[in-house]
């Protein structure tokens, strides 16, 4: 089916065979559950909470909150006073209740296709207990912060769960940030310990992570903060006990490098050495439901990173419930989330959600294009993956290549496909549906943020008729609204600011050590609401469409446009692989559209193509939206998590070389190329 033959109201339904086995089988059942979650949130979430072990019950109200900054400090508390431990619930309790001793928790797949091994739930528990004892031996106690700077290795999962087991607060920093960015996060969180690896592979590129950490620690010292211990796991270098966790590698296929970096015996220690010195039994620390579980710094694509605080009980409930329903989780599922654990998707849907439901997950260190563009689908075939979750950026990049890279592998095991990170354009949605899902897999296009902790707007695959590009309806307990510029709620169809009227258990509780910024950023603009910073529209059928960041919206001749809407119109053209749209000052219109275009192979950038693209936008949106400028790009500036950094694109469009912080930029040469190829503006 061609996209041009599909209207925005075309509905896609799950196959009857899928619906009959789904956790929620029809839209009427969804409505009953949703209304209960809104009308009686305490009763609804109490039922969810019964699935977990609690050392003690809440001492007061099950839910207490204030969203209105004019009535006092912002406050959100779920099950205050209840005592639990997330690690105990995910591992100890599940292993006993569901007999998971020999069930695989993770299939680890390395950068090299032949570098792989599996870890069972019982093996994972032993490793977590050992590392929990290591942390305690190094002086870590309840409430201390631990910085984790690691690639996608099982030791990363172990370190995270060990922190939660002993009541420490983990702060995972994506292992691609610069030393200065790493230091900034270590200092802000006052981390006493860093956990890292000697290095990491990204395709053919070898990164010396230990060297980056050493430099970061020097920055920390200059800022007056001392890190007491740096625990280093050997990953790319010669490794003692290389077969731990049942690891199997094929001799001669995995390059081994001895990354010679300075070693400070007063601070540095090898993971393998300290793990041999401790017991594999570690009693869990029982913590309050509202005690912090982790800090996670936002990616920095729109400003200075903020330390988002998520707490224990509510986050555990929400991660489990969203994973169960959004991915239609069932016993025996094999699940593959391609997101790095350094971001919130990797936290909620790479660790906490999947382990809460006792599924087997894929932990993938590599990239989708190394050593060939069919790497994802090769993994799907090998491990019979049922549920697959990735980003529109990856989907669009994979679309550039011939479909044979998908079709040469057997993807018949797939049952649900997920999308996360940004609005997915309809053409990418349709390719995902028809080529990857073979027309039989429901797509769950999920909207959420680091701050929300889990999905807030999303289809449920068995019951929600989907529209390509729409995030459909709210998840249980989530009450969205759309406001105009004056803060008035728009009823029925309309477009404006996306906000939420009530808290759900997984919502952030604070910005670390900055209550003023927390309240100003999320609650000050519209008192009584949590403001997402995103725009959205609701159609005649009540479906929600996220239109992108509000600061990525444009006012052209009095018409409010979203960049996502224009980008969607551009990328429908057969020649366009990727697009990004920003505003540019215009003497008459106030703002006009400046469009960056990445072409597919075999297409030329010329006047005829430019006219075709203008016509596409005129046809899709209207004459008022006709772009003024087109800029041919080889690549777009993105964070290491794959988000387009439109702040930098606006700088290039205005020929403004004051670029600010570039620490989150994945490829430095992209910006220089764009400045050198700016079109002549009149």
XYZ file of C-alpha atoms in Angstrom:
682
model
C 0.000 0.000 0.000
C 1.336 3.451 -0.879
C 1.201 6.229 1.693
C -0.496 8.570 -0.780
C -3.523 6.270 -0.730
C -3.881 6.560 3.056
C -5.680 9.445 4.731
C -4.976 10.635 8.254
C -8.137 8.806 9.329
C -7.121 5.405 7.947
C -7.315 2.908 10.791
C -5.102 -0.133 11.241
C -6.429 -2.980 13.389
C -4.591 -5.850 15.040
C -5.304 -9.221 13.482
C -8.076 -11.221 15.151
C -5.633 -13.951 16.195
C -3.556 -11.352 18.054
C -6.560 -9.643 19.656
C -7.912 -12.916 21.033
C -4.737 -13.451 23.080
C -4.099 -9.817 24.048
C -4.138 -8.474 27.598
C -6.741 -5.909 26.497
C -8.804 -7.293 23.638
C -11.058 -4.416 22.587
C -11.356 -0.663 22.893
C -14.372 -1.004 25.183
C -12.268 -2.951 27.712
C -9.612 -0.236 27.515
C -12.203 2.441 28.267
C -13.442 0.585 31.357
C -9.917 0.234 32.751
C -8.993 3.804 31.841
C -12.073 5.320 33.489
C -11.362 3.327 36.649
C -7.753 4.596 36.691
C -8.948 8.214 36.415
C -11.996 8.080 38.681
C -10.435 5.839 41.364
C -6.652 6.105 40.986
C -5.934 4.835 44.492
C -7.994 1.674 43.990
C -6.549 1.100 40.520
C -2.901 1.387 41.576
C -3.459 -0.481 44.842
C -4.412 -3.501 42.741
C -1.207 -3.125 40.740
C 0.822 -2.731 43.945
C -0.431 -6.104 45.232
C 1.704 -7.801 42.584
C 4.823 -6.684 44.468
C 6.337 -7.342 47.875
C 6.104 -4.567 50.477
C 7.895 -4.783 53.803
C 5.361 -2.329 55.230
C 2.265 -0.455 54.094
C 1.873 3.301 53.475
C 1.677 5.341 56.667
C -0.746 7.887 55.252
C -2.714 8.555 52.061
C -1.956 6.349 49.069
C -1.636 9.498 46.913
C -0.905 13.106 47.876
C -0.177 15.829 45.343
C -0.309 19.502 44.429
C 0.116 20.613 40.791
C -0.870 24.249 41.419
C 2.192 26.373 42.165
C -0.049 29.243 43.323
C -1.268 27.066 46.219
C 2.121 26.027 47.550
C 5.152 23.932 46.664
C 4.711 21.242 44.008
C 4.409 17.895 45.757
C 3.792 14.349 44.500
C 3.792 11.309 46.790
C 2.638 7.773 46.043
C 2.461 5.263 48.927
C 4.544 7.410 51.269
C 5.834 5.306 54.165
C 5.555 1.957 52.370
C 8.831 0.005 52.385
C 10.069 -2.105 49.485
C 13.112 -2.883 47.338
C 12.959 -2.829 43.544
C 15.815 -5.285 43.002
C 14.228 -7.793 45.401
C 10.936 -7.600 43.487
C 12.549 -7.930 40.053
C 14.892 -10.796 40.910
C 14.388 -12.636 44.238
C 10.592 -12.552 44.204
C 10.205 -13.285 40.494
C 12.728 -16.134 40.566
C 10.824 -17.833 43.382
C 7.301 -17.056 42.208
C 7.824 -17.898 38.526
C 10.603 -20.488 38.803
C 13.076 -18.423 36.769
C 16.290 -20.065 38.005
C 17.287 -21.224 34.511
C 15.341 -18.638 32.500
C 17.522 -16.298 30.464
C 17.271 -12.701 31.633
C 19.544 -11.295 28.913
C 21.050 -12.476 25.676
C 24.062 -10.196 25.294
C 25.067 -9.468 21.682
C 28.342 -7.691 21.082
C 29.553 -5.322 18.431
C 30.931 -8.359 16.582
C 28.047 -10.709 15.612
C 29.876 -13.763 16.966
C 30.546 -12.216 20.375
C 27.586 -13.280 22.496
C 26.493 -14.987 25.713
C 23.429 -15.392 27.916
C 22.747 -14.658 31.592
C 19.990 -16.396 33.543
C 17.934 -14.746 36.264
C 19.742 -16.703 38.973
C 23.173 -15.789 37.556
C 22.126 -12.152 37.378
C 20.991 -12.200 41.021
C 24.340 -13.607 42.195
C 26.303 -10.996 40.252
C 24.068 -8.199 41.574
C 24.510 -9.374 45.162
C 28.273 -9.561 44.734
C 28.494 -6.067 43.293
C 26.164 -4.758 45.999
C 28.688 -6.086 48.514
C 31.524 -4.462 46.543
C 29.797 -1.084 46.752
C 29.217 -1.483 50.477
C 32.845 -2.507 50.914
C 33.810 0.747 49.165
C 31.745 2.753 51.637
C 28.520 3.243 49.674
C 25.458 3.486 51.910
C 21.741 4.219 51.458
C 21.180 7.474 49.588
C 24.734 7.770 48.196
C 25.034 8.518 44.476
C 26.952 6.217 42.136
C 27.941 7.358 38.630
C 27.862 4.626 35.968
C 29.591 5.302 32.641
C 29.475 2.066 30.635
C 28.550 0.709 27.211
C 25.788 -1.858 26.708
C 27.326 -4.669 28.745
C 25.807 -6.913 31.401
C 27.992 -5.280 34.037
C 25.937 -2.123 33.470
C 22.724 -3.955 34.384
C 24.462 -5.519 37.391
C 25.702 -2.128 38.642
C 22.269 -0.522 38.319
C 20.452 -3.302 40.164
C 23.165 -3.505 42.819
C 22.606 0.179 43.600
C 18.862 -0.373 43.976
C 19.519 -3.432 46.166
C 21.553 -1.508 48.755
C 19.482 1.698 48.576
C 22.081 3.731 46.663
C 21.009 6.141 43.900
C 22.390 5.340 40.461
C 23.200 8.055 37.947
C 23.855 6.452 34.566
C 25.711 8.694 32.114
C 25.645 7.642 28.480
C 29.079 6.293 27.505
C 29.504 8.758 24.672
C 29.492 11.992 26.626
C 32.716 13.950 26.762
C 34.896 13.993 29.874
C 33.703 17.495 30.721
C 30.039 16.531 30.442
C 30.690 13.441 32.536
C 32.443 15.535 35.183
C 29.572 18.026 35.244
C 27.117 15.254 36.064
C 29.386 13.625 38.645
C 29.852 16.934 40.452
C 26.172 17.928 40.281
C 25.110 14.612 41.833
C 28.118 14.542 44.212
C 28.874 10.942 43.228
C 31.423 9.231 45.447
C 32.082 6.311 43.092
C 32.359 5.867 39.317
C 31.830 2.533 37.545
C 33.141 2.195 33.979
C 34.868 -0.112 31.481
C 38.272 0.100 29.853
C 36.702 0.767 26.462
C 33.812 0.209 24.074
C 33.219 -0.565 20.427
C 30.912 1.403 18.115
C 31.145 -0.272 14.752
C 34.779 0.004 13.719
C 35.474 2.759 16.249
C 37.198 1.920 19.533
C 36.567 4.278 22.463
C 38.921 4.489 25.426
C 36.407 5.063 28.224
C 38.933 4.768 31.043
C 40.911 7.643 29.535
C 37.736 9.761 29.360
C 36.916 8.970 32.991
C 40.459 9.847 34.093
C 40.127 13.239 32.444
C 36.684 13.709 33.990
C 38.067 12.999 37.444
C 40.693 15.694 36.907
C 37.874 18.132 36.086
C 36.062 17.018 39.241
C 39.167 17.723 41.338
C 39.438 21.197 39.799
C 35.837 21.826 40.860
C 36.588 20.717 44.413
C 34.929 17.304 44.256
C 36.886 14.095 44.881
C 35.749 10.690 43.604
C 36.976 8.046 46.041
C 36.789 4.972 43.827
C 36.742 4.170 40.109
C 35.753 0.547 39.408
C 36.856 -0.541 35.912
C 35.519 -3.583 34.052
C 37.692 -5.009 31.286
C 35.620 -5.189 28.122
C 37.906 -4.687 25.128
C 41.212 -5.502 26.809
C 42.651 -8.876 27.901
C 40.125 -10.105 30.458
C 40.739 -12.327 33.424
C 37.978 -14.900 33.884
C 36.603 -14.106 30.454
C 34.054 -16.884 30.683
C 32.085 -15.556 33.646
C 28.287 -15.439 33.289
C 28.551 -18.246 30.745
C 30.098 -15.900 28.188
C 30.993 -17.624 24.924
C 33.209 -16.033 22.299
C 34.617 -17.497 19.119
C 38.434 -17.430 19.251
C 39.975 -15.025 16.794
C 36.770 -13.153 15.954
C 36.822 -10.582 18.746
C 39.626 -8.009 18.587
C 41.350 -7.579 21.949
C 43.267 -4.413 22.760
C 45.306 -3.545 25.794
C 44.224 0.042 26.379
C 47.177 1.425 28.252
C 45.903 4.276 30.402
C 47.297 5.781 33.600
C 46.386 3.799 36.723
C 45.938 5.315 40.130
C 45.944 2.493 42.694
C 44.493 4.849 45.317
C 41.332 5.309 43.204
C 41.222 2.680 40.435
C 40.390 -0.999 40.878
C 39.488 -3.797 38.472
C 35.924 -5.141 38.517
C 37.104 -8.756 38.316
C 39.456 -8.333 41.267
C 36.919 -6.830 43.672
C 34.191 -9.297 42.637
C 36.301 -12.276 43.707
C 36.623 -10.901 47.225
C 32.928 -10.784 48.196
C 29.969 -13.042 48.936
C 27.129 -13.642 46.467
C 24.567 -13.084 49.233
C 23.448 -9.499 49.911
C 20.347 -8.650 51.925
C 18.168 -5.973 50.298
C 17.861 -2.554 51.889
C 14.190 -1.757 52.523
C 13.564 1.813 51.423
C 10.600 4.176 51.426
C 8.403 4.242 48.352
C 9.326 7.917 47.904
C 13.076 7.437 48.401
C 15.015 8.255 45.205
C 15.804 5.286 42.973
C 17.898 7.070 40.347
C 18.964 10.339 38.777
C 18.974 10.700 35.011
C 20.200 13.799 33.264
C 18.211 14.964 30.272
C 19.965 14.702 26.925
C 20.650 18.418 26.587
C 19.077 18.816 23.145
C 17.167 21.916 24.289
C 19.311 23.328 27.066
C 21.477 22.580 30.072
C 21.052 19.010 31.363
C 18.840 18.576 34.421
C 19.105 15.812 37.007
C 15.641 14.248 36.905
C 14.764 12.360 40.108
C 12.654 9.208 40.012
C 11.581 7.497 43.205
C 11.160 3.853 44.133
C 7.586 2.609 44.546
C 5.682 4.610 41.976
C 8.311 4.173 39.277
C 8.374 0.401 39.876
C 4.597 0.158 39.477
C 4.507 2.309 36.364
C 7.441 0.615 34.606
C 5.834 -2.773 35.194
C 2.306 -1.791 34.177
C 3.259 0.116 31.024
C 5.586 -2.663 29.883
C 2.923 -5.310 30.471
C 0.162 -3.560 28.540
C 1.939 -1.501 25.874
C 4.021 -4.451 24.661
C 1.249 -6.943 25.451
C 3.677 -8.932 27.556
C 3.238 -12.690 28.005
C 5.381 -15.410 29.641
C 8.161 -16.578 27.360
C 8.402 -13.343 25.383
C 11.764 -12.348 23.918
C 12.062 -8.586 23.830
C 14.551 -6.333 22.027
C 14.862 -2.655 22.977
C 17.559 -0.970 20.873
C 17.873 2.081 23.143
C 21.033 2.627 25.143
C 20.565 2.143 28.886
C 22.157 5.573 29.332
C 18.755 7.086 28.456
C 15.345 6.746 30.089
C 14.096 4.262 27.478
C 16.939 1.937 28.423
C 16.123 2.340 32.121
C 12.371 1.745 31.985
C 12.102 -0.561 28.987
C 15.566 -2.093 28.959
C 15.822 -3.068 32.631
C 13.032 -2.283 35.090
C 9.986 -3.034 32.916
C 11.192 -6.261 31.275
C 12.620 -7.751 34.482
C 9.407 -6.931 36.370
C 7.515 -9.126 33.886
C 10.148 -11.906 33.828
C 10.784 -11.750 30.081
C 14.026 -12.451 28.216
C 15.669 -9.345 26.764
C 18.320 -8.629 24.157
C 21.188 -6.425 25.323
C 22.893 -5.163 22.150
C 26.210 -3.339 22.185
C 26.513 -2.708 18.446
C 24.960 -0.465 15.817
C 22.207 -1.299 13.303
C 24.610 -0.954 10.356
C 27.696 -2.891 11.451
C 28.848 -5.063 9.837
C 25.795 -4.748 7.568
C 22.445 -2.859 7.581
C 20.520 -5.999 8.484
C 22.032 -6.356 11.951
C 18.769 -5.795 13.871
C 16.894 -8.352 11.801
C 19.722 -10.869 12.072
C 19.321 -10.657 15.866
C 15.536 -10.952 15.578
C 15.948 -14.174 13.593
C 18.635 -15.683 15.829
C 16.766 -15.163 19.118
C 13.156 -15.364 17.820
C 12.353 -11.856 19.096
C 8.624 -11.230 19.713
C 8.598 -7.561 20.722
C 10.852 -4.929 19.104
C 11.268 -1.296 20.224
C 13.314 1.342 18.384
C 13.389 5.017 17.369
C 12.061 6.758 14.231
C 15.605 7.988 13.588
C 16.764 4.389 13.251
C 13.748 3.441 11.140
C 14.338 6.291 8.683
C 18.043 5.450 8.466
C 17.241 1.791 7.762
C 14.747 2.825 5.087
C 17.615 4.273 3.044
C 18.843 0.753 2.371
C 17.296 -1.891 0.161
C 14.482 -3.895 1.756
C 16.505 -7.044 1.107
C 18.442 -6.274 4.288
C 15.215 -6.963 6.184
C 13.711 -9.671 4.008
C 16.778 -11.912 3.954
C 16.138 -12.682 7.627
C 13.202 -14.539 9.143
C 11.231 -11.983 11.183
C 8.108 -14.104 11.508
C 8.546 -14.302 15.297
C 7.751 -10.577 15.656
C 4.369 -9.751 17.189
C 4.582 -6.102 18.333
C 6.665 -3.214 16.960
C 7.316 -0.090 19.030
C 8.452 3.440 18.248
C 9.969 5.888 20.749
C 11.864 9.176 21.001
C 10.096 11.579 18.647
C 6.998 11.756 16.439
C 7.245 9.150 13.692
C 6.401 10.376 10.211
C 3.690 8.357 8.441
C 5.987 7.073 5.660
C 8.392 5.590 8.223
C 5.409 4.152 10.129
C 4.121 2.479 6.988
C 7.553 1.056 6.051
C 7.920 -0.287 9.575
C 4.469 -1.844 9.352
C 4.711 -3.389 5.880
C 8.386 -4.309 5.494
C 9.453 -5.161 9.047
C 6.094 -6.251 10.443
C 4.898 -7.841 7.187
C 1.551 -6.128 7.694
C 0.627 -8.279 10.699
C 2.355 -6.600 13.674
C 0.580 -3.790 15.568
C 2.736 -0.681 15.990
C 2.777 1.054 19.367
C 3.896 4.637 18.737
C 4.697 5.776 22.270
C 4.971 9.300 23.638
C 6.761 9.901 26.927
C 9.757 11.735 28.368
C 12.609 11.306 30.819
C 10.387 13.228 33.218
C 7.302 11.001 32.814
C 9.166 7.784 33.654
C 7.067 5.714 31.244
C 4.548 5.836 28.419
C 1.813 8.451 28.808
C 0.213 8.491 25.341
C 0.260 5.178 23.504
C -1.811 2.553 21.718
C -2.389 -0.815 23.358
C -1.643 -3.293 20.571
C -4.597 -5.625 20.982
C -7.344 -3.068 21.263
C -6.381 0.338 19.819
C -7.073 0.998 16.132
C -4.014 2.992 15.091
C -3.471 5.898 12.728
C 0.031 6.273 11.235
C 1.764 9.083 13.135
C -0.727 9.289 16.019
C 0.095 8.294 19.601
C -3.649 7.638 19.974
C -4.874 7.713 23.607
C -3.588 8.137 27.185
C -2.298 5.267 29.276
C -4.038 4.301 32.515
C -3.961 7.047 35.132
C -2.907 9.750 32.659
C -5.276 12.687 32.118
C -4.075 14.886 29.220
C -5.348 18.270 28.122
C -4.548 20.736 25.352
C -4.240 24.407 26.295
C -4.082 27.555 24.232
C -1.508 30.307 24.800
C -3.694 31.836 27.527
C -3.941 28.569 29.434
C -7.534 27.906 28.437
C -8.363 24.244 27.873
C -9.329 23.336 24.302
C -12.219 20.904 24.214
C -12.685 18.550 21.287
C -10.497 18.902 18.181
C -7.735 21.481 18.450
C -4.017 22.163 18.736
C -1.894 23.744 21.436
C 0.213 22.906 24.483
C 0.185 19.320 25.745
C -0.274 19.197 29.518
C -1.421 16.708 32.153
C -3.938 17.364 34.909
C -3.089 14.590 37.386
C 0.055 12.691 38.431
C 0.653 9.039 37.611
C 2.974 6.885 39.757
C 6.013 7.124 37.451
C 6.159 10.917 37.098
C 9.403 12.643 38.184
C 9.492 14.039 41.701
C 12.174 16.708 41.420
C 15.197 18.135 39.687
C 18.099 17.170 41.887
C 18.911 19.962 44.341
C 16.892 22.520 42.367
C 13.249 22.792 43.429
C 12.931 26.249 41.866
C 13.969 25.020 38.415
C 11.655 22.019 38.777
C 8.635 24.155 39.528
C 9.493 26.852 36.973
C 10.168 24.432 34.118
C 7.142 22.182 34.490
C 4.458 23.902 36.580
C 4.794 27.700 36.405
C 3.552 28.420 32.879
C 0.156 26.791 33.477
C -0.603 26.510 37.229
C -2.502 23.328 38.001
C -0.946 21.380 35.130
C 2.249 19.506 34.367
C 3.547 21.131 31.175
C 5.398 18.752 28.843
C 6.944 21.457 26.666
C 5.454 19.696 23.637
C 2.645 20.689 21.363
C -0.147 18.340 20.369
C -3.363 18.250 18.440
C -6.485 16.185 18.990
C -8.530 15.135 15.974
C -12.253 14.589 15.535
C -11.935 11.018 16.807
C -10.107 12.046 19.989
C -6.724 10.774 18.775
C -3.654 12.661 19.964
C -0.859 13.714 17.597
C 2.334 15.077 19.174
C 3.589 17.954 17.042
C 7.013 18.399 18.630
C 8.618 20.724 21.109
C 6.763 23.990 21.557
C 9.992 25.850 20.886
C 10.035 24.017 17.542
C 6.720 25.554 16.548
C 6.549 28.464 14.130
C 4.142 31.304 13.570
C 4.066 31.973 9.827
C 1.773 34.809 8.829
C -0.366 34.147 11.892
C -0.528 30.398 11.308
C 0.875 28.144 14.031
C 2.927 25.364 12.438
C 4.835 22.500 13.989
C 8.154 21.423 12.579
C 7.021 17.801 12.763
C 4.058 18.511 10.498
C 6.221 20.108 7.804
C 8.911 17.440 8.133
C 6.283 14.771 7.632
C 5.153 16.418 4.392
C 8.719 16.639 3.093
C 9.745 13.087 3.933
C 6.784 11.649 2.055
C 8.670 12.550 -1.138
C 10.418 9.499 -2.548
C 13.776 11.326 -2.739
C 13.932 12.386 0.912
C 15.561 10.193 3.561
C 15.454 12.713 6.424
C 14.301 16.261 6.970
C 14.469 18.873 9.695
C 12.697 22.207 9.730
C 13.478 25.339 11.740
C 12.299 28.927 11.680
C 14.114 31.765 9.950
C 13.318 35.480 10.335
C 11.221 36.934 7.491
C 10.571 40.647 6.940
C 6.918 40.099 6.025
C 5.817 36.808 7.535
C 7.734 37.196 10.789
C 9.026 33.654 10.439
C 9.477 31.392 7.466
C 10.509 27.791 6.978
C 14.151 26.800 6.569
C 14.313 23.125 5.572
C 17.241 20.743 5.825
C 17.083 17.768 3.456
C 19.015 14.490 3.428
C 18.472 12.685 0.138
C 18.345 8.988 -0.591
C 20.997 7.531 -2.841
C 20.462 8.147 -6.560
C 18.594 11.468 -6.280
C 19.889 14.898 -7.249
C 19.237 18.188 -5.499
C 17.981 20.600 -8.185
C 15.284 23.172 -8.946
C 12.770 20.524 -9.996
C 13.150 18.666 -6.713
C 12.846 21.886 -4.721
C 9.627 22.746 -6.546
C 8.282 19.234 -5.915
C 9.008 19.606 -2.211
C 7.321 22.998 -2.050
C 4.294 21.536 -3.813
C 4.219 18.650 -1.325
C 4.081 21.029 1.629
C 1.494 23.245 -0.076
C -0.634 20.191 -0.767
C -0.241 18.644 2.674
C -0.572 21.776 4.819
C -1.471 24.804 2.707
C 0.085 27.618 0.644
C 0.942 29.619 3.764
C 3.361 26.850 4.798
C 5.450 26.918 1.603
C 9.139 26.755 2.606
C 11.430 29.639 1.696
C 14.791 27.883 1.967
C 16.169 24.403 1.347
C 19.559 23.270 2.603
C 21.043 20.001 1.311
C 22.723 18.083 4.158
C 24.753 14.900 4.263
C 23.710 14.323 7.891
C 21.814 16.183 10.602
C 23.300 17.167 13.979
C 22.044 14.729 16.586
C 22.620 13.853 20.195
C 24.168 10.484 20.866
C 20.685 9.231 21.670
C 19.606 10.090 18.115
C 17.612 13.276 18.704
C 17.999 16.048 16.145
C 19.484 19.157 17.801
C 17.322 21.834 16.235
C 18.957 24.503 18.363
C 22.096 24.074 16.243
C 20.114 23.978 13.017
C 18.598 27.344 13.916
C 22.122 28.694 14.507
C 23.250 27.525 11.064
C 20.146 28.949 9.388
C 20.884 32.360 10.928
C 24.642 32.037 10.242
C 25.238 32.411 13.977
C 28.523 30.804 14.988
C 27.892 31.177 18.744
C 26.924 27.518 19.145
C 27.117 27.092 22.912
C 27.523 23.634 24.467
C 28.360 20.950 21.884
C 29.024 18.125 24.349
C 25.924 16.168 23.306
C 26.711 16.366 19.574
C 27.460 12.897 18.172
C 29.479 14.015 15.091
C 31.480 17.239 15.273
C 32.048 17.643 11.518
C 28.316 17.861 10.726
C 28.033 21.502 11.818
C 31.113 22.643 9.893
C 29.740 21.048 6.724
C 26.357 22.755 7.163
C 27.920 26.180 7.657
C 30.020 25.670 4.509
C 27.009 24.688 2.416
C 24.475 27.308 3.485
C 22.307 28.433 0.563
C 22.475 32.032 -0.582
C 19.681 33.814 1.270
C 18.032 36.889 -0.202
